[in-house]
PDB file of C-alpha atoms in Angstrom:
ATOM      1  CA  MET A   1      -6.697   1.760 -14.195  1.00  0.00           C
ATOM      2  CA  PRO A   2      -8.090   3.373 -11.021  1.00  0.00           C
ATOM      3  CA  MET A   3      -7.096   1.879  -7.689  1.00  0.00           C
ATOM      4  CA  THR A   4      -8.368   1.832  -4.126  1.00  0.00           C
ATOM      5  CA  VAL A   5      -6.290   2.275  -0.981  1.00  0.00           C
ATOM      6  CA  TYR A   6      -7.751   0.622   2.121  1.00  0.00           C
ATOM      7  CA  ALA A   7      -6.324   2.135   5.308  1.00  0.00           C
ATOM      8  CA  ASP A   8      -6.426   1.135   8.945  1.00  0.00           C
ATOM      9  CA  GLY A   9      -4.493   2.174  12.046  1.00  0.00           C
ATOM     10  CA  SER A  10      -3.383   0.403  15.198  1.00  0.00           C
ATOM     11  CA  GLY A  11      -2.011   1.719  18.466  1.00  0.00           C
ATOM     12  CA  THR A  12      -4.055   4.906  18.186  1.00  0.00           C
ATOM     13  CA  HIS A  13      -5.134   4.732  21.834  1.00  0.00           C
ATOM     14  CA  GLY A  14      -3.183   6.945  24.199  1.00  0.00           C
ATOM     15  CA  ASP A  15      -1.351   4.263  26.178  1.00  0.00           C
ATOM     16  CA  SER A  16       0.109   2.433  23.151  1.00  0.00           C
ATOM     17  CA  GLU A  17       3.876   2.724  22.800  1.00  0.00           C
ATOM     18  CA  ILE A  18       3.772   2.484  18.993  1.00  0.00           C
ATOM     19  CA  LEU A  19       1.468   3.991  16.368  1.00  0.00           C
ATOM     20  CA  THR A  20       0.951   2.061  13.115  1.00  0.00           C
ATOM     21  CA  LEU A  21      -0.809   2.752   9.824  1.00  0.00           C
ATOM     22  CA  ALA A  22      -1.190   0.071   7.148  1.00  0.00           C
ATOM     23  CA  VAL A  23      -2.657   0.487   3.672  1.00  0.00           C
ATOM     24  CA  CYS A  24      -3.670  -2.267   1.281  1.00  0.00           C
ATOM     25  CA  VAL A  25      -3.619  -1.142  -2.357  1.00  0.00           C
ATOM     26  CA  MET A  26      -5.691  -2.837  -5.065  1.00  0.00           C
ATOM     27  CA  ALA A  27      -6.261  -2.061  -8.726  1.00  0.00           C
ATOM     28  CA  SER A  28      -9.936  -1.917  -9.637  1.00  0.00           C
ATOM     29  CA  GLU A  29      -9.799  -5.163 -11.620  1.00  0.00           C
ATOM     30  CA  VAL A  30      -8.499  -7.071  -8.577  1.00  0.00           C
ATOM     31  CA  ILE A  31     -11.173  -5.965  -6.089  1.00  0.00           C
ATOM     32  CA  GLU A  32     -14.088  -8.190  -7.098  1.00  0.00           C
ATOM     33  CA  PRO A  33     -12.172 -11.493  -7.406  1.00  0.00           C
ATOM     34  CA  PHE A  34     -10.333 -10.750  -4.162  1.00  0.00           C
ATOM     35  CA  MET A  35     -13.591 -10.010  -2.362  1.00  0.00           C
ATOM     36  CA  ASP A  36     -15.112 -13.255  -3.603  1.00  0.00           C
ATOM     37  CA  LEU A  37     -12.169 -15.355  -2.417  1.00  0.00           C
ATOM     38  CA  TRP A  38     -11.823 -13.547   0.940  1.00  0.00           C
ATOM     39  CA  ASN A  39     -15.531 -13.686   1.787  1.00  0.00           C
ATOM     40  CA  GLY A  40     -15.734 -17.309   0.687  1.00  0.00           C
ATOM     41  CA  THR A  41     -12.772 -18.221   2.891  1.00  0.00           C
ATOM     42  CA  LEU A  42     -14.358 -16.577   5.928  1.00  0.00           C
ATOM     43  CA  ALA A  43     -17.744 -18.135   5.191  1.00  0.00           C
ATOM     44  CA  ARG A  44     -16.230 -21.614   5.360  1.00  0.00           C
ATOM     45  CA  HIS A  45     -15.346 -20.804   8.975  1.00  0.00           C
ATOM     46  CA  GLY A  46     -18.733 -19.272   9.779  1.00  0.00           C
ATOM     47  CA  LEU A  47     -17.441 -15.677   9.753  1.00  0.00           C
ATOM     48  CA  THR A  48     -18.698 -12.584   7.950  1.00  0.00           C
ATOM     49  CA  GLU A  49     -15.640 -10.424   8.710  1.00  0.00           C
ATOM     50  CA  LEU A  50     -12.166 -10.526  10.240  1.00  0.00           C
ATOM     51  CA  HIS A  51     -11.499  -7.817  12.830  1.00  0.00           C
ATOM     52  CA  MET A  52      -8.406  -8.482  14.913  1.00  0.00           C
ATOM     53  CA  ARG A  53      -9.224  -6.218  17.842  1.00  0.00           C
ATOM     54  CA  LYS A  54     -12.452  -8.119  18.375  1.00  0.00           C
ATOM     55  CA  PHE A  55     -10.660 -11.438  18.474  1.00  0.00           C
ATOM     56  CA  ASP A  56      -7.516 -10.130  20.232  1.00  0.00           C
ATOM     57  CA  TRP A  57      -5.708 -13.276  19.183  1.00  0.00           C
ATOM     58  CA  SER A  58      -2.167 -14.144  20.122  1.00  0.00           C
ATOM     59  CA  PHE A  59      -1.048 -16.493  17.380  1.00  0.00           C
ATOM     60  CA  SER A  60       0.951 -18.808  19.634  1.00  0.00           C
ATOM     61  CA  GLY A  61      -2.037 -19.177  21.948  1.00  0.00           C
ATOM     62  CA  MET A  62      -4.734 -19.489  19.317  1.00  0.00           C
ATOM     63  CA  PRO A  63      -6.960 -22.519  19.351  1.00  0.00           C
ATOM     64  CA  THR A  64      -6.406 -24.802  16.376  1.00  0.00           C
ATOM     65  CA  ASP A  65      -9.495 -23.609  14.511  1.00  0.00           C
ATOM     66  CA  ALA A  66      -8.412 -19.950  14.846  1.00  0.00           C
ATOM     67  CA  GLN A  67      -4.951 -20.760  13.506  1.00  0.00           C
ATOM     68  CA  GLN A  68      -6.577 -22.471  10.557  1.00  0.00           C
ATOM     69  CA  ILE A  69      -8.642 -19.367   9.793  1.00  0.00           C
ATOM     70  CA  ILE A  70      -5.504 -17.218   9.676  1.00  0.00           C
ATOM     71  CA  CYS A  71      -3.631 -19.762   7.543  1.00  0.00           C
ATOM     72  CA  ASP A  72      -6.518 -19.946   5.078  1.00  0.00           C
ATOM     73  CA  ILE A  73      -6.727 -16.150   4.909  1.00  0.00           C
ATOM     74  CA  LEU A  74      -2.992 -15.835   4.225  1.00  0.00           C
ATOM     75  CA  ASN A  75      -3.252 -18.476   1.531  1.00  0.00           C
ATOM     76  CA  ALA A  76      -6.084 -16.501  -0.073  1.00  0.00           C
ATOM     77  CA  ILE A  77      -3.962 -13.326  -0.070  1.00  0.00           C
ATOM     78  CA  SER A  78      -0.982 -15.121  -1.587  1.00  0.00           C
ATOM     79  CA  ARG A  79      -3.147 -16.221  -4.532  1.00  0.00           C
ATOM     80  CA  PHE A  80      -2.914 -12.602  -5.727  1.00  0.00           C
ATOM     81  CA  SER A  81       0.875 -12.287  -5.430  1.00  0.00           C
ATOM     82  CA  ARG A  82       1.235 -11.563  -9.146  1.00  0.00           C
ATOM     83  CA  ASP A  83      -1.625  -9.080  -9.308  1.00  0.00           C
ATOM     84  CA  PHE A  84      -1.664  -5.358  -8.553  1.00  0.00           C
ATOM     85  CA  LEU A  85      -2.127  -5.755  -4.816  1.00  0.00           C
ATOM     86  CA  TYR A  86       0.399  -4.676  -2.200  1.00  0.00           C
ATOM     87  CA  LEU A  87       0.830  -3.339   1.335  1.00  0.00           C
ATOM     88  CA  ARG A  88       2.573  -0.321   2.846  1.00  0.00           C
ATOM     89  CA  SER A  89       2.949   0.225   6.582  1.00  0.00           C
ATOM     90  CA  CYS A  90       4.517   2.802   8.861  1.00  0.00           C
ATOM     91  CA  SER A  91       5.043   2.744  12.630  1.00  0.00           C
ATOM     92  CA  VAL A  92       6.154   5.517  14.985  1.00  0.00           C
ATOM     93  CA  VAL A  93       7.735   4.884  18.394  1.00  0.00           C
ATOM     94  CA  LYS A  94       5.835   7.449  20.449  1.00  0.00           C
ATOM     95  CA  ALA A  95       8.466   8.040  23.149  1.00  0.00           C
ATOM     96  CA  ASP A  96      11.140   8.716  20.518  1.00  0.00           C
ATOM     97  CA  TYR A  97       8.778  10.975  18.607  1.00  0.00           C
ATOM     98  CA  LYS A  98       7.930  12.971  21.744  1.00  0.00           C
ATOM     99  CA  GLU A  99      11.606  13.602  22.470  1.00  0.00           C
ATOM    100  CA  ALA A 100      12.298  14.559  18.848  1.00  0.00           C
ATOM    101  CA  LYS A 101       9.309  16.919  18.859  1.00  0.00           C
ATOM    102  CA  ARG A 102      10.628  18.567  22.003  1.00  0.00           C
ATOM    103  CA  LYS A 103      13.877  19.332  20.172  1.00  0.00           C
ATOM    104  CA  THR A 104      12.298  20.193  16.789  1.00  0.00           C
ATOM    105  CA  ALA A 105       8.968  21.941  17.183  1.00  0.00           C
ATOM    106  CA  SER A 106       8.374  21.936  13.412  1.00  0.00           C
ATOM    107  CA  LEU A 107       8.309  18.127  13.239  1.00  0.00           C
ATOM    108  CA  LYS A 108       5.118  16.896  11.598  1.00  0.00           C
ATOM    109  CA  PRO A 109       2.534  15.120  13.765  1.00  0.00           C
ATOM    110  CA  ALA A 110       3.232  11.405  14.069  1.00  0.00           C
ATOM    111  CA  GLU A 111       0.061  10.585  12.139  1.00  0.00           C
ATOM    112  CA  HIS A 112       1.221  12.808   9.272  1.00  0.00           C
ATOM    113  CA  LEU A 113       4.527  10.948   9.075  1.00  0.00           C
ATOM    114  CA  CYS A 114       2.623   7.689   8.649  1.00  0.00           C
ATOM    115  CA  VAL A 115       0.260   9.133   6.050  1.00  0.00           C
ATOM    116  CA  ASP A 116       3.147  10.613   4.048  1.00  0.00           C
ATOM    117  CA  PHE A 117       4.957   7.282   3.891  1.00  0.00           C
ATOM    118  CA  CYS A 118       1.934   5.112   3.191  1.00  0.00           C
ATOM    119  CA  LEU A 119       0.331   7.415   0.618  1.00  0.00           C
ATOM    120  CA  GLY A 120       3.400   9.224  -0.677  1.00  0.00           C
ATOM    121  CA  GLY A 121       5.194   6.171  -2.015  1.00  0.00           C
ATOM    122  CA  LEU A 122       2.365   4.499  -3.902  1.00  0.00           C
ATOM    123  CA  SER A 123       3.175   2.543  -7.022  1.00  0.00           C
ATOM    124  CA  THR A 124       0.628   3.184  -9.758  1.00  0.00           C
ATOM    125  CA  PRO A 125      -0.079   1.436 -13.056  1.00  0.00           C
ATOM    126  CA  ALA A 126       1.995   2.811 -15.913  1.00  0.00           C
ATOM    127  CA  GLU A 127      -1.041   4.314 -17.623  1.00  0.00           C
ATOM    128  CA  ASP A 128      -1.918   6.340 -14.506  1.00  0.00           C
ATOM    129  CA  GLN A 129       1.510   7.726 -13.669  1.00  0.00           C
ATOM    130  CA  GLY A 130       1.463  11.502 -13.447  1.00  0.00           C
ATOM    131  CA  LYS A 131      -2.339  11.665 -13.500  1.00  0.00           C
ATOM    132  CA  ASP A 132      -4.581  13.287 -10.882  1.00  0.00           C
ATOM    133  CA  ASN A 133      -7.723  11.776  -9.356  1.00  0.00           C
ATOM    134  CA  THR A 134      -6.980   8.094  -9.954  1.00  0.00           C
ATOM    135  CA  ILE A 135      -7.041   6.868  -6.319  1.00  0.00           C
ATOM    136  CA  THR A 136      -9.864   6.375  -3.821  1.00  0.00           C
ATOM    137  CA  VAL A 137      -8.932   5.993  -0.143  1.00  0.00           C
ATOM    138  CA  GLN A 138     -11.257   4.125   2.202  1.00  0.00           C
ATOM    139  CA  PHE A 139     -11.186   4.069   6.013  1.00  0.00           C
ATOM    140  CA  ASP A 140     -13.203   2.066   8.491  1.00  0.00           C
ATOM    141  CA  ARG A 141     -15.776   4.199  10.262  1.00  0.00           C
ATOM    142  CA  GLY A 142     -14.342   5.957  13.296  1.00  0.00           C
ATOM    143  CA  GLU A 143     -10.712   5.473  12.229  1.00  0.00           C
ATOM    144  CA  PRO A 144      -8.688   8.372  13.789  1.00  0.00           C
ATOM    145  CA  PHE A 145      -6.235   8.473  10.869  1.00  0.00           C
ATOM    146  CA  GLN A 146      -9.001   9.621   8.516  1.00  0.00           C
ATOM    147  CA  ARG A 147      -9.309  13.060  10.095  1.00  0.00           C
ATOM    148  CA  CYS A 148      -5.557  13.507   9.904  1.00  0.00           C
ATOM    149  CA  MET A 149      -5.392  12.488   6.268  1.00  0.00           C
ATOM    150  CA  GLU A 150      -8.308  14.664   5.230  1.00  0.00           C
ATOM    151  CA  ARG A 151      -6.636  17.747   6.698  1.00  0.00           C
ATOM    152  CA  VAL A 152      -3.432  17.051   4.779  1.00  0.00           C
ATOM    153  CA  TRP A 153      -5.342  16.140   1.610  1.00  0.00           C
ATOM    154  CA  ASN A 154      -7.494  19.282   1.589  1.00  0.00           C
ATOM    155  CA  ARG A 155      -4.460  21.480   2.126  1.00  0.00           C
ATOM    156  CA  GLN A 156      -2.099  19.840  -0.361  1.00  0.00           C
ATOM    157  CA  ARG A 157      -4.618  19.406  -3.178  1.00  0.00           C
ATOM    158  CA  LYS A 158      -4.510  23.163  -3.691  1.00  0.00           C
ATOM    159  CA  ASN A 159      -0.800  22.930  -4.505  1.00  0.00           C
ATOM    160  CA  PRO A 160      -0.020  22.186  -8.189  1.00  0.00           C
ATOM    161  CA  LYS A 161       2.787  19.986  -6.864  1.00  0.00           C
ATOM    162  CA  GLY A 162       0.594  18.333  -4.257  1.00  0.00           C
ATOM    163  CA  GLY A 163       1.961  14.848  -4.930  1.00  0.00           C
ATOM    164  CA  TRP A 164      -0.226  12.050  -3.603  1.00  0.00           C
ATOM    165  CA  ALA A 165      -2.936  14.493  -2.515  1.00  0.00           C
ATOM    166  CA  ARG A 166      -3.666  15.346  -6.148  1.00  0.00           C
ATOM    167  CA  GLN A 167      -3.752  11.662  -7.082  1.00  0.00           C
ATOM    168  CA  VAL A 168      -6.474  11.015  -4.498  1.00  0.00           C
ATOM    169  CA  GLN A 169      -9.940  11.820  -5.827  1.00  0.00           C
ATOM    170  CA  ASP A 170     -11.951  10.879  -2.735  1.00  0.00           C
ATOM    171  CA  ILE A 171     -11.649   9.780   0.892  1.00  0.00           C
ATOM    172  CA  GLN A 172     -14.522   7.601   2.090  1.00  0.00           C
ATOM    173  CA  LYS A 173     -15.839   6.103   5.304  1.00  0.00           C
ATOM    174  CA  VAL A 174     -16.910   2.498   4.856  1.00  0.00           C
ATOM    175  CA  ASN A 175     -18.040  -0.415   6.970  1.00  0.00           C
ATOM    176  CA  ALA A 176     -15.349  -3.054   7.426  1.00  0.00           C
ATOM    177  CA  THR A 177     -17.988  -5.774   7.243  1.00  0.00           C
ATOM    178  CA  GLY A 178     -18.086  -6.919   3.644  1.00  0.00           C
ATOM    179  CA  ASN A 179     -14.988  -4.881   2.794  1.00  0.00           C
ATOM    180  CA  PRO A 180     -12.010  -7.258   2.594  1.00  0.00           C
ATOM    181  CA  GLY A 181      -9.518  -4.487   1.773  1.00  0.00           C
ATOM    182  CA  ILE A 182     -10.142  -2.812   5.133  1.00  0.00           C
ATOM    183  CA  GLN A 183      -9.913  -6.182   6.858  1.00  0.00           C
ATOM    184  CA  VAL A 184      -6.510  -6.868   5.254  1.00  0.00           C
ATOM    185  CA  ALA A 185      -5.207  -3.482   6.424  1.00  0.00           C
ATOM    186  CA  ASP A 186      -6.616  -4.158   9.895  1.00  0.00           C
ATOM    187  CA  LEU A 187      -5.038  -7.616  10.051  1.00  0.00           C
ATOM    188  CA  PHE A 188      -1.528  -6.437   9.242  1.00  0.00           C
ATOM    189  CA  ALA A 189      -1.636  -3.110  11.106  1.00  0.00           C
ATOM    190  CA  TRP A 190      -2.639  -5.070  14.214  1.00  0.00           C
ATOM    191  CA  ALA A 191      -0.007  -7.790  13.713  1.00  0.00           C
ATOM    192  CA  ILE A 192       2.872  -5.410  12.999  1.00  0.00           C
ATOM    193  CA  ASN A 193       1.960  -3.137  15.892  1.00  0.00           C
ATOM    194  CA  ARG A 194       1.641  -6.073  18.298  1.00  0.00           C
ATOM    195  CA  GLN A 195       4.909  -7.588  17.131  1.00  0.00           C
ATOM    196  CA  GLN A 196       6.789  -4.359  17.760  1.00  0.00           C
ATOM    197  CA  ARG A 197       5.123  -3.670  21.132  1.00  0.00           C
ATOM    198  CA  CYS A 198       4.837  -7.140  22.641  1.00  0.00           C
ATOM    199  CA  GLN A 199       6.889  -9.420  20.410  1.00  0.00           C
ATOM    200  CA  ASP A 200       3.934 -11.838  20.367  1.00  0.00           C
ATOM    201  CA  GLN A 201       3.046 -11.771  16.668  1.00  0.00           C
ATOM    202  CA  PRO A 202       6.244 -12.810  14.858  1.00  0.00           C
ATOM    203  CA  GLN A 203       4.561 -15.441  12.690  1.00  0.00           C
ATOM    204  CA  LEU A 204       1.755 -13.165  11.557  1.00  0.00           C
ATOM    205  CA  ALA A 205       3.945 -10.106  11.016  1.00  0.00           C
ATOM    206  CA  PHE A 206       6.392 -12.286   9.087  1.00  0.00           C
ATOM    207  CA  ALA A 207       3.530 -13.537   6.958  1.00  0.00           C
ATOM    208  CA  SER A 208       2.771  -9.965   5.894  1.00  0.00           C
ATOM    209  CA  PHE A 209       6.089  -9.968   4.037  1.00  0.00           C
ATOM    210  CA  MET A 210       5.688 -13.485   2.661  1.00  0.00           C
ATOM    211  CA  SER A 211       2.077 -13.409   1.445  1.00  0.00           C
ATOM    212  CA  ILE A 212       1.933  -9.893  -0.033  1.00  0.00           C
ATOM    213  CA  ARG A 213       4.371  -7.327  -1.418  1.00  0.00           C
ATOM    214  CA  HIS A 214       5.082  -5.094   1.549  1.00  0.00           C
ATOM    215  CA  ALA A 215       7.105  -1.914   2.058  1.00  0.00           C
ATOM    216  CA  ALA A 216       7.460  -1.083   5.760  1.00  0.00           C
ATOM    217  CA  CYS A 217       9.175   1.624   7.787  1.00  0.00           C
ATOM    218  CA  ARG A 218       9.474   2.797  11.377  1.00  0.00           C
ATOM    219  CA  TYR A 219      10.190   6.245  12.775  1.00  0.00           C
ATOM    220  CA  SER A 220      12.353   5.728  15.838  1.00  0.00           C
ATOM    221  CA  GLY A 221      15.680   6.537  17.476  1.00  0.00           C
ATOM    222  CA  ASN A 222      16.902   8.858  20.173  1.00  0.00           C
ATOM    223  CA  PRO A 223      18.733  11.120  19.485  1.00  0.00           C
ATOM    224  CA  ASN A 224      18.772  10.032  15.820  1.00  0.00           C
ATOM    225  CA  PHE A 225      15.005  10.056  15.297  1.00  0.00           C
ATOM    226  CA  GLY A 226      14.128   9.361  11.688  1.00  0.00           C
ATOM    227  CA  ILE A 227      12.673   6.981   9.160  1.00  0.00           C
ATOM    228  CA  LYS A 228      14.095   3.462   9.004  1.00  0.00           C
ATOM    229  CA  ALA A 229      13.300   0.811   6.414  1.00  0.00           C
ATOM    230  CA  CYS A 230      12.059  -2.464   7.889  1.00  0.00           C
ATOM    231  CA  THR A 231      12.962  -5.970   6.789  1.00  0.00           C
ATOM    232  CA  TRP A 232      12.563  -9.423   8.268  1.00  0.00           C
ATOM    233  CA  SER A 233      15.557 -11.063   9.938  1.00  0.00           C
ATOM    234  CA  SER A 234      16.435 -14.754   9.908  1.00  0.00           C
ATOM    235  CA  SER A 235      15.970 -14.756  13.686  1.00  0.00           C
ATOM    236  CA  GLY A 236      12.264 -14.009  13.246  1.00  0.00           C
ATOM    237  CA  GLU A 237      12.089 -10.332  14.185  1.00  0.00           C
ATOM    238  CA  LEU A 238      11.211  -7.161  12.352  1.00  0.00           C
ATOM    239  CA  VAL A 239      14.451  -5.194  11.906  1.00  0.00           C
ATOM    240  CA  CYS A 240      14.333  -1.503  11.022  1.00  0.00           C
ATOM    241  CA  HIS A 241      17.406   0.464  10.005  1.00  0.00           C
ATOM    242  CA  ARG A 242      18.394   3.412   7.857  1.00  0.00           C
TER     243      ARG A 242
END
Protein backbone atom coordinates (compact mmCIF):
# COMPACT_ATOMS: atom_id res chain seq x y z
CA MET A 1 0.00 0.00 0.00
CA PRO A 2 2.01 3.01 -1.23
CA MET A 3 1.90 6.18 0.83
CA THR A 4 2.54 9.88 0.36
CA VAL A 5 4.44 12.16 2.72
CA TYR A 6 3.42 15.83 2.54
CA ALA A 7 6.14 18.10 3.94
CA ASP A 8 6.26 21.75 4.88
CA GLY A 9 8.65 23.90 6.90
CA SER A 10 8.26 26.93 9.13
CA GLY A 11 10.80 29.33 10.56
CA THR A 12 13.07 28.95 7.54
CA HIS A 13 13.67 32.70 7.30
CA GLY A 14 16.93 33.90 8.79
CA ASP A 15 15.57 35.83 11.77
CA SER A 16 13.42 32.99 13.17
CA GLU A 17 14.64 31.56 16.46
CA ILE A 18 13.28 28.07 15.72
CA LEU A 19 13.25 25.92 12.59
CA THR A 20 10.39 23.43 12.15
CA LEU A 21 9.57 20.68 9.67
CA ALA A 22 6.23 18.85 9.72
CA VAL A 23 5.18 15.91 7.57
CA CYS A 24 1.68 14.54 7.12
CA VAL A 25 1.66 10.87 6.09
CA MET A 26 -1.26 9.27 4.25
CA ALA A 27 -1.78 5.83 2.76
CA SER A 28 -2.94 5.95 -0.85
CA GLU A 29 -6.45 4.75 0.01
CA VAL A 30 -6.94 7.66 2.44
CA ILE A 31 -5.95 10.49 0.08
CA GLU A 32 -9.10 10.82 -2.03
CA PRO A 33 -11.67 10.72 0.80
CA PHE A 34 -9.53 13.09 2.86
CA MET A 35 -9.24 15.51 -0.05
CA ASP A 36 -13.00 15.46 -0.57
CA LEU A 37 -13.75 16.22 3.08
CA TRP A 38 -11.02 18.88 3.42
CA ASN A 39 -11.94 20.72 0.22
CA GLY A 40 -15.63 20.53 1.07
CA THR A 41 -14.99 21.98 4.53
CA LEU A 42 -13.04 24.90 3.08
CA ALA A 43 -15.63 25.48 0.36
CA ARG A 44 -18.34 25.97 2.98
CA HIS A 45 -16.30 28.94 4.21
CA GLY A 46 -15.61 30.29 0.72
CA LEU A 47 -11.97 29.14 0.67
CA THR A 48 -10.02 27.13 -1.89
CA GLU A 49 -6.97 26.54 0.33
CA LEU A 50 -5.64 27.04 3.85
CA HIS A 51 -2.22 28.71 4.03
CA MET A 52 -1.35 29.95 7.50
CA ARG A 53 1.34 32.43 6.53
CA LYS A 54 -1.14 34.23 4.32
CA PHE A 55 -3.65 34.54 7.12
CA ASP A 56 -1.06 35.05 9.90
CA TRP A 57 -3.74 34.24 12.44
CA SER A 58 -3.26 34.33 16.17
CA PHE A 59 -5.90 31.96 17.49
CA SER A 60 -6.80 34.02 20.55
CA GLY A 61 -7.30 37.09 18.37
CA MET A 62 -9.10 35.43 15.49
CA PRO A 63 -12.49 36.73 14.49
CA THR A 64 -15.29 34.28 15.21
CA ASP A 65 -15.61 33.12 11.61
CA ALA A 66 -11.86 32.35 11.41
CA GLN A 67 -12.02 30.32 14.62
CA GLN A 68 -14.90 28.37 13.14
CA ILE A 69 -12.87 27.55 10.04
CA ILE A 70 -10.06 26.12 12.16
CA CYS A 71 -12.48 24.15 14.35
CA ASP A 72 -14.18 22.68 11.29
CA ILE A 73 -10.81 21.76 9.76
CA LEU A 74 -9.68 20.03 12.96
CA ASN A 75 -12.95 18.14 13.11
CA ALA A 76 -12.41 16.99 9.52
CA ILE A 77 -8.91 15.73 10.39
CA SER A 78 -10.16 13.87 13.45
CA ARG A 79 -12.63 11.94 11.27
CA PHE A 80 -9.60 9.98 10.02
CA SER A 81 -8.17 9.15 13.45
CA ARG A 82 -8.49 5.42 12.83
CA ASP A 83 -7.07 5.52 9.31
CA PHE A 84 -3.45 5.43 8.15
CA LEU A 85 -2.86 9.15 8.57
CA TYR A 86 -0.40 10.68 11.03
CA LEU A 87 1.98 13.58 11.64
CA ARG A 88 5.67 13.87 12.50
CA SER A 89 7.36 17.15 13.37
CA CYS A 90 10.82 18.30 14.36
CA SER A 91 12.02 21.70 15.59
CA VAL A 92 15.55 23.01 16.11
CA VAL A 93 16.41 25.91 18.43
CA LYS A 94 18.82 27.80 16.20
CA ALA A 95 20.89 29.48 18.93
CA ASP A 96 21.49 26.14 20.66
CA TYR A 97 22.33 24.51 17.34
CA LYS A 98 24.84 27.26 16.48
CA GLU A 99 26.66 26.79 19.78
CA ALA A 100 26.67 23.00 19.40
CA LYS A 101 27.99 23.32 15.84
CA ARG A 102 30.79 25.55 17.09
CA LYS A 103 31.86 22.78 19.47
CA THR A 104 31.22 19.86 17.07
CA ALA A 105 32.00 20.77 13.49
CA SER A 106 30.73 17.40 12.22
CA LEU A 107 27.18 18.07 13.43
CA LYS A 108 24.68 17.68 10.61
CA PRO A 109 22.96 20.80 9.25
CA ALA A 110 19.85 21.69 11.23
CA GLU A 111 17.65 20.93 8.22
CA HIS A 112 19.17 17.44 7.98
CA LEU A 113 18.34 16.75 11.62
CA CYS A 114 14.70 17.58 10.91
CA VAL A 115 14.60 15.48 7.74
CA ASP A 116 16.18 12.49 9.51
CA PHE A 117 13.59 12.56 12.28
CA CYS A 118 10.56 13.20 10.11
CA LEU A 119 11.46 10.74 7.36
CA GLY A 120 13.60 8.29 9.31
CA GLY A 121 10.92 7.20 11.75
CA LEU A 122 8.05 6.57 9.36
CA SER A 123 5.58 3.84 10.18
CA THR A 124 4.65 1.84 7.10
CA PRO A 125 1.89 -0.68 6.42
CA ALA A 126 2.90 -4.22 7.31
CA GLU A 127 2.92 -5.32 3.67
CA ASP A 128 5.44 -2.59 2.77
CA GLN A 129 7.91 -3.04 5.60
CA GLY A 130 11.41 -3.63 4.31
CA LYS A 131 10.48 -2.67 0.75
CA ASP A 132 12.10 0.05 -1.37
CA ASN A 133 10.28 2.67 -3.45
CA THR A 134 6.95 2.69 -1.62
CA ILE A 135 6.87 6.38 -0.56
CA THR A 136 6.36 9.60 -2.51
CA VAL A 137 7.35 12.88 -0.82
CA GLN A 138 5.67 16.11 -1.87
CA PHE A 139 6.75 19.68 -1.06
CA ASP A 140 5.08 22.98 -1.75
CA ARG A 141 6.82 24.89 -4.51
CA GLY A 142 9.72 26.96 -3.22
CA GLU A 143 9.98 25.07 0.08
CA PRO A 144 13.65 25.35 1.25
CA PHE A 145 13.58 21.92 2.91
CA GLN A 146 13.17 20.23 -0.47
CA ARG A 147 16.69 21.06 -1.63
CA CYS A 148 18.09 19.75 1.63
CA MET A 149 16.15 16.52 1.43
CA GLU A 150 17.02 15.88 -2.19
CA ARG A 151 20.73 16.13 -1.43
CA VAL A 152 20.44 13.60 1.39
CA TRP A 153 18.14 11.35 -0.66
CA ASN A 154 20.41 11.25 -3.72
CA ARG A 155 23.42 10.45 -1.58
CA GLN A 156 21.86 7.82 0.68
CA ARG A 157 19.94 5.96 -2.03
CA LYS A 158 23.25 4.65 -3.32
CA ASN A 159 23.84 2.91 0.02
CA PRO A 160 22.30 -0.59 0.29
CA LYS A 161 21.46 0.35 3.88
CA GLY A 162 20.10 3.75 2.92
CA GLY A 163 17.10 3.49 5.25
CA TRP A 164 14.31 5.94 4.45
CA ALA A 165 16.11 7.18 1.33
CA ARG A 166 15.62 3.79 -0.33
CA GLN A 167 11.96 3.73 0.67
CA VAL A 168 11.36 7.04 -1.11
CA GLN A 169 10.73 6.57 -4.83
CA ASP A 170 10.21 10.23 -5.77
CA ILE A 171 10.35 13.78 -4.42
CA GLN A 172 7.90 16.16 -6.09
CA LYS A 173 7.10 19.85 -6.17
CA VAL A 174 3.37 20.50 -6.01
CA ASN A 175 1.01 23.42 -5.64
CA ALA A 176 -0.52 23.68 -2.18
CA THR A 177 -3.80 24.81 -3.71
CA GLY A 178 -5.92 21.71 -4.09
CA ASN A 179 -3.44 19.63 -2.10
CA PRO A 180 -4.84 19.13 1.41
CA GLY A 181 -1.84 17.08 2.60
CA ILE A 182 0.49 20.04 2.09
CA GLN A 183 -2.02 22.32 3.79
CA VAL A 184 -2.16 20.03 6.85
CA ALA A 185 1.64 20.04 7.11
CA ASP A 186 1.64 23.83 6.71
CA LEU A 187 -1.04 24.28 9.37
CA PHE A 188 0.79 22.31 12.04
CA ALA A 189 4.35 23.37 11.16
CA TRP A 190 3.18 26.98 11.50
CA ALA A 191 1.28 26.37 14.76
CA ILE A 192 4.06 24.40 16.45
CA ASN A 193 6.73 26.87 15.39
CA ARG A 194 4.65 29.85 16.56
CA GLN A 195 3.84 28.18 19.86
CA GLN A 196 7.51 27.56 20.61
CA ARG A 197 8.65 31.03 19.48
CA CYS A 198 5.84 33.27 20.70
CA GLN A 199 3.68 31.10 22.94
CA ASP A 200 0.63 32.39 21.04
CA GLN A 201 -0.64 29.16 19.50
CA PRO A 202 -1.22 26.80 22.45
CA GLN A 203 -4.73 25.80 21.39
CA LEU A 204 -3.77 25.02 17.81
CA ALA A 205 -0.51 23.25 18.67
CA PHE A 206 -2.39 21.24 21.30
CA ALA A 207 -4.95 20.30 18.69
CA SER A 208 -2.21 18.75 16.57
CA PHE A 209 -1.82 16.09 19.26
CA MET A 210 -5.55 15.67 19.84
CA SER A 211 -6.85 15.51 16.26
CA ILE A 212 -4.11 13.41 14.64
CA ARG A 213 -1.48 10.89 15.74
CA HIS A 214 1.63 12.99 16.19
CA ALA A 215 5.25 12.23 17.06
CA ALA A 216 7.19 15.42 17.81
CA CYS A 217 10.74 16.27 18.85
CA ARG A 218 12.94 19.30 19.40
CA TYR A 219 16.70 19.67 19.15
CA SER A 220 17.73 22.06 21.90
CA GLY A 221 19.88 22.51 25.00
CA ASN A 222 23.13 24.20 25.84
CA PRO A 223 25.51 22.57 26.62
CA ASN A 224 23.46 19.36 26.33
CA PHE A 225 22.27 19.90 22.75
CA GLY A 226 20.34 16.90 21.49
CA ILE A 227 17.02 15.45 20.49
CA LYS A 228 14.15 15.66 22.97
CA ALA A 229 10.75 14.03 22.66
CA CYS A 230 7.84 16.45 22.92
CA THR A 231 4.56 15.93 24.74
CA TRP A 232 1.72 18.16 25.84
CA SER A 233 1.55 19.26 29.48
CA SER A 234 -1.59 19.78 31.54
CA SER A 235 -0.62 23.45 31.84
CA GLY A 236 -1.10 23.90 28.09
CA GLU A 237 2.49 24.03 26.85
CA LEU A 238 4.60 21.88 24.60
CA VAL A 239 7.18 20.15 26.82
CA CYS A 240 10.27 18.56 25.28
CA HIS A 241 12.63 16.34 27.24
CA ARG A 242 14.97 13.42 26.73
